Amino acid sequence: MTFASNDTITAVATAPGRGGVGIVRVSGPQSRAMAETILGLTPKPRFAHYGPFYGANGEVLDEGIALFFPGPNSFTGEDVLELQGHGGPIILQWLLERTVQLGARLAEPGEFSKQAFLNDKLDLAQAEAIADLIDASSQQAAKSALKSLQGEFSKQVNELVEELIQLRIYVEAAIDFPEEEIDFLSDGKVAGELQHILERLHQVLASAQQGVLLREGMSVVILGRPNAGKSSLLNALSGRESAIVTDIAGTTRDIVKEEIQIDGMPLHVLDTAGLREATDAVEQIGIQRAWAAIEEADRILVVVQANENIHPEDQAILARMPSHIPVTLIHNKIDLIEKSPGLDETVETAEIWLSAKHQLGLDLLKQHLKTQMGYAQTQEGVFMARKRHLDALNRALEFVQTGQQQLEAYAAGELLAEDLRQAQQALSEITGQFTSDDLLGRIFTSFCIGK
Ligand code: GDP
Ligand code: ZN
């Protein structure tokens, strides 16, 4: 069944700016008629048609390639027209306006993908993987998003759902024959199945956790006095001469955000100028921002100079760190004291000795950060996942565990059946079999326009 929308939607599908080719994509019932009007002929389905694109008065707006995909064999499941013109903003605006003139309305962000989801072309985890693939900031993240897009994650979730359904059927049959219920439930099959499902859930959860880490990355705040070597450390870690530096809008003080990655794990680094006691109001705002960033961080790196005693200012900062945010103390410039690289993770504040400038001990730091986040050595087979997926998996896990306890403690078939039903429902949220409009709205509006 196709989810028929009366609207025909249109959007520029390529990135804004100038490029060799720019694409306007149209989806909906009017796509076919629109193709005939713009091209002056009916394009052969799924064949490239090269020719002029006509405007309202028969003038040529551009020339390029048109592709027509009749539904349901299209990305959205509806009739889809793609106009591939020249990739300039004016041309694309003309083409976009032409499709609006002919009855299309501008698509909302993610609306093509949402249509594909509603028409069962993709499940929800796959649709989310499209956005994650586009947003991927590392090769590993892109690879894993592709895995999810191809259905690897959904397949594992669906297998679990199927096992839960089978077990529910078995348990509910037992409830229907009360005189045999106890035998049914105590024959070991149910307990064995439950154990098996729990193990699978743990496996999928572990893999999804890696996927979330690939997507979200680790966020660290880097602190230290001027000249301690913070910028040098960032550049050395990123393996680039100069890391991408973006100013956070509205900051009055020197907080710089950098995006680097270590072995595929995105690392969001906030480089703050310092947390000295400030008297003037502007500086105080900057300091407040720095503390706010610290509260959100996964870890704080405090950079000090190995050739100097820890400065009282740094000591004061270390003493004020929130207890729930772990701190690593980095003694930089070990070349000046001829010390070897080193790592001590046995103490509450981990310590690392390295030289940013001479690239000594950087692998210790990388390893340390990966270990602290639980980032797996190999990302082979990891699929992309989101926090909402983890949440669903964790809920499913809790329901199955509760069910297991009901069975062990009371041989309570009905309670177990209910827990299994809830676990199944939680898992179904991942692939979108159970979703609210509200959730769909939230997911798809975070997509880019034209996707
Ligand atoms: P920031 O102010 O904390 O960002 O410090 P910078 O990264 O700008 O470095 C300050 C100075 O220390 C620069 O001259 C760097 O070349 C130097 N520096 C950084 N790391 C090292 C190191 O490992 N050894 C030595 N000898 N100098 C370093
Ligand atoms: Zn700096």
Tab-separated table of C-alpha atoms and ligand atoms in Angstrom:
chain	number	residue	atom	x	y	z
A	1	MET	CA	0.000	0.000	0.000
A	2	THR	CA	1.303	3.424	-0.786
A	3	PHE	CA	0.748	6.246	1.602
A	4	ALA	CA	-0.799	8.695	-0.825
A	5	SER	CA	-0.110	12.313	-0.182
A	6	ASN	CA	-2.005	14.847	-2.272
A	7	ASP	CA	0.872	17.242	-2.135
A	8	THR	CA	3.653	17.356	-4.651
A	9	ILE	CA	6.820	18.530	-2.931
A	10	THR	CA	9.916	20.114	-4.401
A	11	ALA	CA	13.377	21.069	-3.183
A	12	VAL	CA	16.910	21.660	-4.329
A	13	ALA	CA	18.577	18.370	-3.432
A	14	THR	CA	22.175	19.454	-3.864
A	15	ALA	CA	24.175	21.539	-1.409
A	16	PRO	CA	23.791	25.319	-1.574
A	17	GLY	CA	26.465	27.214	-3.455
A	18	ARG	CA	27.990	26.581	-6.841
A	19	GLY	CA	28.776	23.202	-8.351
A	20	GLY	CA	29.012	21.427	-11.665
A	21	VAL	CA	25.538	20.001	-11.335
A	22	GLY	CA	22.548	21.029	-9.251
A	23	ILE	CA	19.460	18.914	-8.736
A	24	VAL	CA	15.850	19.839	-8.128
A	25	ARG	CA	13.813	16.914	-6.883
A	26	VAL	CA	10.048	16.673	-7.084
A	27	SER	CA	7.874	13.970	-5.519
A	28	GLY	CA	4.137	13.489	-5.682
A	29	PRO	CA	1.149	13.010	-7.957
A	30	GLN	CA	1.865	16.010	-10.163
A	31	SER	CA	5.421	14.990	-11.017
A	32	ARG	CA	4.481	13.323	-14.271
A	33	ALA	CA	2.467	16.237	-15.655
A	34	MET	CA	5.202	18.571	-14.492
A	35	ALA	CA	7.810	16.560	-16.383
A	36	GLU	CA	5.719	16.751	-19.553
A	37	THR	CA	5.336	20.527	-19.255
A	38	ILE	CA	8.947	21.305	-18.381
A	39	LEU	CA	10.514	18.897	-20.886
A	40	GLY	CA	7.895	19.135	-23.617
A	41	LEU	CA	7.580	15.352	-23.746
A	42	THR	CA	6.905	12.354	-21.534
A	43	PRO	CA	10.248	11.038	-20.318
A	44	LYS	CA	10.849	7.312	-20.487
A	45	PRO	CA	10.787	5.982	-16.908
A	46	ARG	CA	14.210	5.567	-15.319
A	47	PHE	CA	16.070	6.663	-18.468
A	48	ALA	CA	18.209	9.756	-18.612
A	49	HIS	CA	16.648	12.363	-20.887
A	50	TYR	CA	18.856	15.193	-22.058
A	51	GLY	CA	17.284	18.410	-23.275
A	52	PRO	CA	16.015	21.892	-22.465
A	53	PHE	CA	13.963	22.722	-19.386
A	54	TYR	CA	11.195	25.122	-20.449
A	55	GLY	CA	9.818	28.049	-18.488
A	56	ALA	CA	6.248	29.403	-18.439
A	57	ASN	CA	6.589	31.303	-21.718
A	58	GLY	CA	8.416	28.607	-23.563
A	59	GLU	CA	11.789	30.135	-22.771
A	60	VAL	CA	14.666	27.813	-21.927
A	61	LEU	CA	15.554	27.985	-18.215
A	62	ASP	CA	18.463	25.574	-18.470
A	63	GLU	CA	19.367	22.387	-20.220
A	64	GLY	CA	20.281	19.197	-18.501
A	65	ILE	CA	19.257	15.692	-17.632
A	66	ALA	CA	15.818	14.697	-16.426
A	67	LEU	CA	15.016	11.454	-14.695
A	68	PHE	CA	11.495	10.253	-14.060
A	69	PHE	CA	10.766	7.441	-11.613
A	70	PRO	CA	7.115	6.375	-11.550
A	71	GLY	CA	5.886	5.217	-8.125
A	72	PRO	CA	6.061	2.897	-6.352
A	73	ASN	CA	9.564	2.184	-7.688
A	74	SER	CA	11.141	5.403	-6.534
A	75	PHE	CA	12.925	6.675	-3.455
A	76	THR	CA	9.729	8.051	-1.919
A	77	GLY	CA	7.379	5.472	-3.387
A	78	GLU	CA	5.567	8.251	-5.276
A	79	ASP	CA	6.195	9.604	-8.781
A	80	VAL	CA	9.553	11.357	-8.631
A	81	LEU	CA	11.112	13.782	-11.099
A	82	GLU	CA	14.726	14.845	-10.911
A	83	LEU	CA	15.974	17.807	-12.896
A	84	GLN	CA	19.743	17.876	-13.075
A	85	GLY	CA	20.759	21.300	-14.259
A	86	HIS	CA	23.776	23.490	-13.880
A	87	GLY	CA	24.783	23.909	-10.275
A	88	GLY	CA	24.409	27.656	-9.862
A	89	PRO	CA	22.106	29.309	-7.332
A	90	ILE	CA	20.201	31.362	-9.962
A	91	ILE	CA	19.493	28.420	-12.262
A	92	LEU	CA	18.399	26.260	-9.348
A	93	GLN	CA	16.129	29.008	-8.068
A	94	TRP	CA	14.526	29.242	-11.549
A	95	LEU	CA	13.983	25.504	-11.705
A	96	LEU	CA	12.617	25.420	-8.162
A	97	GLU	CA	10.216	28.288	-8.890
A	98	ARG	CA	9.106	26.601	-12.105
A	99	THR	CA	8.072	23.475	-10.176
A	100	VAL	CA	6.231	25.635	-7.623
A	101	GLN	CA	4.489	27.446	-10.474
A	102	LEU	CA	3.294	24.071	-11.709
A	103	GLY	CA	1.747	23.175	-8.375
A	104	ALA	CA	4.470	21.827	-6.120
A	105	ARG	CA	5.062	23.197	-2.652
A	106	LEU	CA	8.463	23.576	-1.019
A	107	ALA	CA	9.410	20.436	0.865
A	108	GLU	CA	10.056	20.533	4.588
A	109	PRO	CA	13.401	19.288	5.889
A	110	GLY	CA	13.585	15.504	5.576
A	111	GLU	CA	10.197	15.297	3.869
A	112	PHE	CA	11.380	13.063	1.006
A	113	SER	CA	12.827	10.613	3.524
A	114	LYS	CA	9.687	10.828	5.637
A	115	GLN	CA	7.590	9.989	2.575
A	116	ALA	CA	9.901	7.043	1.881
A	117	PHE	CA	9.393	5.886	5.472
A	118	LEU	CA	5.602	6.263	5.302
A	119	ASN	CA	5.609	4.222	2.079
A	120	ASP	CA	7.699	1.448	3.663
A	121	LYS	CA	10.658	2.122	1.413
A	122	LEU	CA	12.835	2.402	4.506
A	123	ASP	CA	12.289	1.813	8.171
A	124	LEU	CA	12.959	4.551	10.679
A	125	ALA	CA	16.477	3.426	11.623
A	126	GLN	CA	17.388	3.382	7.936
A	127	ALA	CA	15.919	6.831	7.347
A	128	GLU	CA	17.919	8.152	10.290
A	129	ALA	CA	21.019	6.514	8.815
A	130	ILE	CA	20.615	8.640	5.676
A	131	ALA	CA	20.969	11.801	7.752
A	132	ASP	CA	23.821	10.268	9.724
A	133	LEU	CA	25.610	9.281	6.528
A	134	ILE	CA	25.361	12.844	5.241
A	135	ASP	CA	26.526	14.205	8.588
A	136	ALA	CA	29.325	11.664	9.051
A	137	SER	CA	32.579	13.360	10.021
A	138	SER	CA	34.865	10.343	9.827
A	139	GLN	CA	35.296	7.393	7.483
A	140	GLN	CA	34.300	4.990	10.244
A	141	ALA	CA	31.139	6.972	10.926
A	142	ALA	CA	30.255	6.948	7.223
A	143	LYS	CA	30.890	3.210	6.935
A	144	SER	CA	28.725	2.416	9.911
A	145	ALA	CA	25.937	4.738	8.747
A	146	LEU	CA	25.988	2.906	5.428
A	147	LYS	CA	25.623	-0.393	7.301
A	148	SER	CA	22.557	0.931	9.093
A	149	LEU	CA	21.163	2.312	5.858
A	150	GLN	CA	21.543	-1.106	4.274
A	151	GLY	CA	19.496	-2.528	7.113
A	152	GLU	CA	22.105	-4.241	9.289
A	153	PHE	CA	20.848	-2.681	12.530
A	154	SER	CA	17.179	-3.119	11.600
A	155	LYS	CA	17.781	-6.767	10.743
A	156	GLN	CA	19.176	-7.479	14.186
A	157	VAL	CA	16.329	-5.598	15.841
A	158	ASN	CA	13.754	-7.415	13.718
A	159	GLU	CA	15.260	-10.789	14.597
A	160	LEU	CA	14.969	-9.928	18.277
A	161	VAL	CA	11.371	-8.801	17.811
A	162	GLU	CA	10.616	-12.072	16.037
A	163	GLU	CA	12.102	-14.096	18.908
A	164	LEU	CA	10.081	-12.099	21.423
A	165	ILE	CA	6.907	-12.756	19.436
A	166	GLN	CA	7.569	-16.492	19.293
A	167	LEU	CA	8.228	-16.624	23.013
A	168	ARG	CA	5.090	-14.611	23.735
A	169	ILE	CA	3.013	-17.029	21.703
A	170	TYR	CA	4.455	-19.916	23.682
A	171	VAL	CA	3.892	-18.244	27.059
A	172	GLU	CA	0.380	-17.116	26.166
A	173	ALA	CA	-0.492	-20.630	25.102
A	174	ALA	CA	0.597	-21.770	28.556
A	175	ILE	CA	-1.676	-19.202	30.166
A	176	ASP	CA	-4.592	-20.473	28.108
A	177	PHE	CA	-4.185	-23.946	29.622
A	178	PRO	CA	-3.972	-23.113	33.320
A	179	GLU	CA	-3.840	-26.711	34.477
A	180	GLU	CA	-0.604	-27.183	32.519
A	181	GLU	CA	0.784	-23.685	32.966
A	182	ILE	CA	3.392	-24.561	35.556
A	183	ASP	CA	4.724	-27.462	33.448
A	184	PHE	CA	4.841	-25.273	30.390
A	185	LEU	CA	6.799	-22.566	32.074
A	186	SER	CA	9.154	-24.769	34.012
A	187	ASP	CA	10.199	-27.062	31.174
A	188	GLY	CA	13.315	-24.952	30.651
A	189	LYS	CA	12.451	-23.812	27.160
A	190	VAL	CA	11.152	-20.429	28.267
A	191	ALA	CA	14.060	-19.784	30.612
A	192	GLY	CA	16.528	-20.797	27.895
A	193	GLU	CA	14.883	-18.554	25.318
A	194	LEU	CA	14.847	-15.633	27.739
A	195	GLN	CA	18.536	-16.100	28.415
A	196	HIS	CA	19.236	-16.231	24.707
A	197	ILE	CA	17.265	-13.048	24.040
A	198	LEU	CA	19.087	-11.262	26.854
A	199	GLU	CA	22.455	-12.205	25.392
A	200	ARG	CA	21.454	-10.988	21.940
A	201	LEU	CA	20.136	-7.741	23.408
A	202	HIS	CA	23.436	-7.158	25.184
A	203	GLN	CA	25.330	-7.736	21.930
A	204	VAL	CA	23.170	-5.368	19.923
A	205	LEU	CA	23.379	-2.794	22.706
A	206	ALA	CA	27.187	-2.971	22.772
A	207	SER	CA	27.356	-2.478	19.024
A	208	ALA	CA	24.807	0.351	19.132
A	209	GLN	CA	26.845	2.051	21.849
A	210	GLN	CA	29.835	2.093	19.513
A	211	GLY	CA	27.595	3.477	16.781
A	212	VAL	CA	26.391	6.284	19.040
A	213	LEU	CA	29.971	7.059	19.967
A	214	LEU	CA	30.894	7.270	16.263
A	215	ARG	CA	28.007	9.632	15.751
A	216	GLU	CA	28.244	11.827	18.810
A	217	GLY	CA	31.911	11.533	19.638
A	218	MET	CA	33.596	12.580	22.823
A	219	SER	CA	33.621	16.130	24.093
A	220	VAL	CA	36.575	17.482	26.012
A	221	VAL	CA	37.400	20.871	27.409
A	222	ILE	CA	41.042	21.809	27.280
A	223	LEU	CA	42.328	24.155	29.969
A	224	GLY	CA	45.678	25.563	30.820
A	225	ARG	CA	47.645	28.739	31.085
A	226	PRO	CA	48.739	30.629	27.984
A	227	ASN	CA	51.737	28.940	26.342
A	228	ALA	CA	51.199	25.596	28.046
A	229	GLY	CA	50.840	24.129	24.560
A	230	LYS	CA	47.086	23.650	24.134
A	231	SER	CA	46.945	24.643	20.464
A	232	SER	CA	50.054	22.604	19.690
A	233	LEU	CA	48.458	19.594	21.335
A	234	LEU	CA	45.279	19.931	19.307
A	235	ASN	CA	47.171	20.206	16.065
A	236	ALA	CA	49.366	17.268	16.941
A	237	LEU	CA	46.315	15.169	17.816
A	238	SER	CA	44.446	16.050	14.661
A	239	GLY	CA	47.476	15.366	12.499
A	240	ARG	CA	46.925	18.632	10.689
A	241	GLU	CA	48.990	21.770	10.676
A	242	SER	CA	46.028	23.820	11.714
A	243	ALA	CA	42.846	22.323	13.035
A	244	ILE	CA	39.537	23.662	11.788
A	245	VAL	CA	38.742	26.527	14.101
A	246	THR	CA	35.307	28.017	14.429
A	247	ASP	CA	34.334	30.782	16.770
A	248	ILE	CA	31.299	30.084	18.864
A	249	ALA	CA	28.823	32.761	17.955
A	250	GLY	CA	28.334	35.339	20.620
A	251	THR	CA	31.314	34.567	22.756
A	252	THR	CA	32.969	37.639	24.029
A	253	ARG	CA	35.940	35.760	25.223
A	254	ASP	CA	38.376	33.361	23.727
A	255	ILE	CA	36.508	30.027	23.576
A	256	VAL	CA	37.337	28.131	20.427
A	257	LYS	CA	35.677	24.932	19.290
A	258	GLU	CA	37.632	22.438	17.265
A	259	GLU	CA	36.554	19.232	15.624
A	260	ILE	CA	39.168	16.571	15.308
A	261	GLN	CA	39.012	12.798	15.347
A	262	ILE	CA	41.158	10.078	16.759
A	263	ASP	CA	40.992	6.791	14.885
A	264	GLY	CA	37.514	7.632	13.677
A	265	MET	CA	36.141	8.777	17.032
A	266	PRO	CA	35.006	12.384	16.712
A	267	LEU	CA	36.540	14.582	19.374
A	268	HIS	CA	34.869	17.913	20.087
A	269	VAL	CA	37.380	20.106	21.794
A	270	LEU	CA	36.605	23.373	23.505
A	271	ASP	CA	39.737	25.388	23.974
A	272	THR	CA	39.103	27.994	26.635
A	273	ALA	CA	41.439	30.812	27.375
A	274	GLY	CA	41.320	30.175	31.062
A	275	LEU	CA	39.296	30.326	34.190
A	276	ARG	CA	41.094	33.003	36.112
A	277	GLU	CA	39.193	35.081	38.617
A	278	ALA	CA	37.863	37.993	36.633
A	279	THR	CA	36.647	41.320	37.816
A	280	ASP	CA	35.213	42.859	34.666
A	281	ALA	CA	31.757	41.790	33.557
A	282	VAL	CA	32.675	40.760	30.031
A	283	GLU	CA	35.362	38.425	31.215
A	284	GLN	CA	33.024	36.948	33.788
A	285	ILE	CA	30.547	35.996	31.078
A	286	GLY	CA	33.330	34.161	29.262
A	287	ILE	CA	34.229	32.338	32.422
A	288	GLN	CA	30.622	31.367	33.015
A	289	ARG	CA	30.511	29.937	29.515
A	290	ALA	CA	33.659	27.983	30.168
A	291	TRP	CA	32.152	26.474	33.310
A	292	ALA	CA	28.966	25.658	31.438
A	293	ALA	CA	31.061	23.849	28.815
A	294	ILE	CA	32.873	21.961	31.556
A	295	GLU	CA	29.570	20.724	32.971
A	296	GLU	CA	28.716	19.189	29.570
A	297	ALA	CA	32.090	17.636	28.855
A	298	ASP	CA	32.985	13.964	28.929
A	299	ARG	CA	36.455	14.835	30.180
A	300	ILE	CA	38.648	17.812	31.045
A	301	LEU	CA	42.241	18.043	29.893
A	302	VAL	CA	44.409	20.372	31.935
A	303	VAL	CA	47.668	21.153	30.139
A	304	VAL	CA	50.651	22.197	32.244
A	305	GLN	CA	54.342	22.549	31.494
A	306	ALA	CA	56.406	19.580	32.577
A	307	ASN	CA	59.404	21.826	33.166
A	308	GLU	CA	57.591	23.948	35.725
A	309	ASN	CA	55.794	23.335	38.976
A	310	ILE	CA	52.043	23.289	38.661
A	311	HIS	CA	50.992	26.893	38.820
A	312	PRO	CA	48.716	27.891	41.742
A	313	GLU	CA	46.144	29.035	39.173
A	314	ASP	CA	46.021	25.541	37.654
A	315	GLN	CA	45.894	24.038	41.111
A	316	ALA	CA	42.926	26.226	41.976
A	317	ILE	CA	41.192	25.147	38.759
A	318	LEU	CA	41.834	21.481	39.450
A	319	ALA	CA	40.404	21.898	42.943
A	320	ARG	CA	37.211	23.446	41.577
A	321	MET	CA	36.445	20.786	38.950
A	322	PRO	CA	32.996	19.201	39.344
A	323	SER	CA	33.518	15.783	40.886
A	324	HIS	CA	31.454	13.947	38.231
A	325	ILE	CA	33.655	15.104	35.336
A	326	PRO	CA	36.931	13.200	35.059
A	327	VAL	CA	40.137	15.151	34.629
A	328	THR	CA	43.397	14.262	32.907
A	329	LEU	CA	46.468	16.258	33.770
A	330	ILE	CA	48.794	16.619	30.805
A	331	HIS	CA	52.422	17.447	31.462
A	332	ASN	CA	53.519	18.874	28.124
A	333	LYS	CA	57.050	19.724	26.935
A	334	ILE	CA	58.781	16.657	28.389
A	335	ASP	CA	61.574	17.277	25.867
A	336	LEU	CA	62.697	20.171	28.066
A	337	ILE	CA	63.296	17.873	31.050
A	338	GLU	CA	64.366	14.824	29.051
A	339	LYS	CA	61.638	12.632	30.458
A	340	SER	CA	60.062	9.707	28.565
A	341	PRO	CA	56.391	9.678	27.625
A	342	GLY	CA	54.212	8.145	30.299
A	343	LEU	CA	50.654	7.458	31.381
A	344	ASP	CA	49.236	6.845	34.828
A	345	GLU	CA	45.597	5.844	34.896
A	346	THR	CA	45.664	4.360	38.378
A	347	VAL	CA	45.116	7.661	40.141
A	348	GLU	CA	41.877	9.621	40.353
A	349	THR	CA	43.237	12.387	38.126
A	350	ALA	CA	44.962	10.522	35.314
A	351	GLU	CA	48.343	11.954	34.312
A	352	ILE	CA	50.141	11.895	30.987
A	353	TRP	CA	53.628	13.060	30.119
A	354	LEU	CA	54.155	14.031	26.495
A	355	SER	CA	55.508	16.567	24.066
A	356	ALA	CA	53.075	18.092	21.608
A	357	LYS	CA	55.753	19.820	19.622
A	358	HIS	CA	57.975	16.748	19.252
A	359	GLN	CA	55.065	14.328	18.875
A	360	LEU	CA	56.085	12.184	21.842
A	361	GLY	CA	53.477	10.251	23.817
A	362	LEU	CA	50.531	11.294	21.652
A	363	ASP	CA	49.489	7.686	21.135
A	364	LEU	CA	49.275	7.317	24.920
A	365	LEU	CA	46.824	10.205	25.035
A	366	LYS	CA	44.795	8.869	22.122
A	367	GLN	CA	44.656	5.433	23.693
A	368	HIS	CA	43.703	6.960	27.020
A	369	LEU	CA	40.796	8.935	25.530
A	370	LYS	CA	39.513	5.924	23.585
A	371	THR	CA	39.718	3.669	26.636
A	372	GLN	CA	37.923	6.171	28.836
A	373	MET	CA	35.036	6.358	26.357
A	374	GLY	CA	34.949	2.594	25.799
A	375	TYR	CA	35.708	3.069	22.102
A	376	ALA	CA	36.394	-0.357	20.619
A	377	GLN	CA	39.719	-1.065	18.918
A	378	THR	CA	38.049	-2.267	15.788
A	379	GLN	CA	34.963	-0.674	14.340
A	380	GLU	CA	34.440	-3.541	11.900
A	381	GLY	CA	30.756	-4.463	11.828
A	382	VAL	CA	29.620	-1.503	13.908
A	383	PHE	CA	26.409	0.066	12.706
A	384	MET	CA	25.406	3.657	13.273
A	385	ALA	CA	22.927	4.261	16.066
A	386	ARG	CA	21.404	7.121	17.991
A	387	LYS	CA	20.733	7.808	21.642
A	388	ARG	CA	17.041	7.146	21.138
A	389	HIS	CA	17.949	3.638	19.910
A	390	LEU	CA	20.060	3.020	23.011
A	391	ASP	CA	17.184	4.161	25.138
A	392	ALA	CA	14.818	1.720	23.405
A	393	LEU	CA	17.312	-1.152	23.678
A	394	ASN	CA	17.848	-0.446	27.375
A	395	ARG	CA	14.116	-0.420	28.040
A	396	ALA	CA	13.703	-3.683	26.160
A	397	LEU	CA	16.531	-5.152	28.220
A	398	GLU	CA	14.876	-4.098	31.473
A	399	PHE	CA	11.540	-5.595	30.481
A	400	VAL	CA	13.118	-8.905	29.570
A	401	GLN	CA	15.075	-8.931	32.814
A	402	THR	CA	11.944	-8.201	34.822
A	403	GLY	CA	10.156	-10.953	32.940
A	404	GLN	CA	12.925	-13.347	33.786
A	405	GLN	CA	12.553	-12.480	37.480
A	406	GLN	CA	8.764	-12.958	37.309
A	407	LEU	CA	9.332	-16.379	35.885
A	408	GLU	CA	11.977	-17.412	38.391
A	409	ALA	CA	10.263	-16.026	41.481
A	410	TYR	CA	6.588	-16.731	40.798
A	411	ALA	CA	6.344	-18.772	37.606
A	412	ALA	CA	4.043	-15.897	36.638
A	413	GLY	CA	3.145	-16.430	32.988
A	414	GLU	CA	0.848	-13.457	32.604
A	415	LEU	CA	3.324	-10.992	34.008
A	416	LEU	CA	6.051	-12.442	31.825
A	417	ALA	CA	3.863	-12.186	28.733
A	418	GLU	CA	3.202	-8.531	29.500
A	419	ASP	CA	6.908	-7.807	29.950
A	420	LEU	CA	7.671	-9.502	26.648
A	421	ARG	CA	5.007	-7.412	24.949
A	422	GLN	CA	6.524	-4.221	26.340
A	423	ALA	CA	10.032	-5.280	25.306
A	424	GLN	CA	8.763	-5.960	21.801
A	425	GLN	CA	7.101	-2.555	21.673
A	426	ALA	CA	10.259	-0.795	22.838
A	427	LEU	CA	12.288	-2.489	20.100
A	428	SER	CA	9.675	-1.654	17.490
A	429	GLU	CA	10.216	2.021	18.190
A	430	ILE	CA	13.686	1.684	16.681
A	431	THR	CA	12.436	0.626	13.282
A	432	GLY	CA	9.373	2.825	13.571
A	433	GLN	CA	6.553	0.283	13.820
A	434	PHE	CA	5.455	2.102	16.954
A	435	THR	CA	5.964	5.820	16.638
A	436	SER	CA	4.106	8.973	17.437
A	437	ASP	CA	3.719	11.844	14.962
A	438	ASP	CA	5.608	13.876	17.479
A	439	LEU	CA	8.643	11.590	17.317
A	440	LEU	CA	8.537	11.458	13.508
A	441	GLY	CA	8.392	15.240	13.415
A	442	ARG	CA	11.379	15.550	15.671
A	443	ILE	CA	13.418	13.053	13.674
A	444	PHE	CA	12.741	14.345	10.197
A	445	THR	CA	12.929	18.071	10.872
A	446	SER	CA	16.568	17.627	11.845
A	447	PHE	CA	17.290	16.451	8.286
A	448	CYS	CA	18.471	18.786	5.597
A	449	ILE	CA	16.080	20.200	3.004
A	450	GLY	CA	15.857	18.107	-0.128
A	451	LYS	CA	16.622	14.809	1.628
B	1	GDP	P1	48.761	27.589	24.104
B	1	GDP	O1	48.831	29.034	24.407
B	1	GDP	O2	48.511	26.796	25.355
B	1	GDP	O3	47.810	27.242	23.029
B	1	GDP	O4	50.231	27.149	23.638
B	1	GDP	P2	50.792	26.929	22.155
B	1	GDP	O5	50.367	25.638	21.607
B	1	GDP	O6	50.527	28.143	21.365
B	1	GDP	O7	52.358	26.791	22.481
B	1	GDP	C1	53.088	27.776	23.173
B	1	GDP	C2	54.552	27.620	22.868
B	1	GDP	O8	55.049	26.388	23.420
B	1	GDP	C3	54.867	27.566	21.387
B	1	GDP	O9	56.042	28.270	21.146
B	1	GDP	C4	55.071	26.082	21.116
B	1	GDP	O10	55.955	25.838	20.047
B	1	GDP	C5	55.703	25.616	22.417
B	1	GDP	N1	55.490	24.193	22.660
B	1	GDP	C6	54.329	23.511	22.549
B	1	GDP	N2	54.534	22.200	22.841
B	1	GDP	C7	55.848	22.064	23.131
B	1	GDP	C8	56.663	20.937	23.482
B	1	GDP	O11	56.223	19.794	23.597
B	1	GDP	N3	57.986	21.200	23.714
B	1	GDP	C9	58.521	22.435	23.587
B	1	GDP	N4	59.809	22.580	23.818
B	1	GDP	N5	57.778	23.514	23.233
B	1	GDP	C10	56.458	23.333	23.010
B	2	ZN	ZN	46.322	28.429	21.977
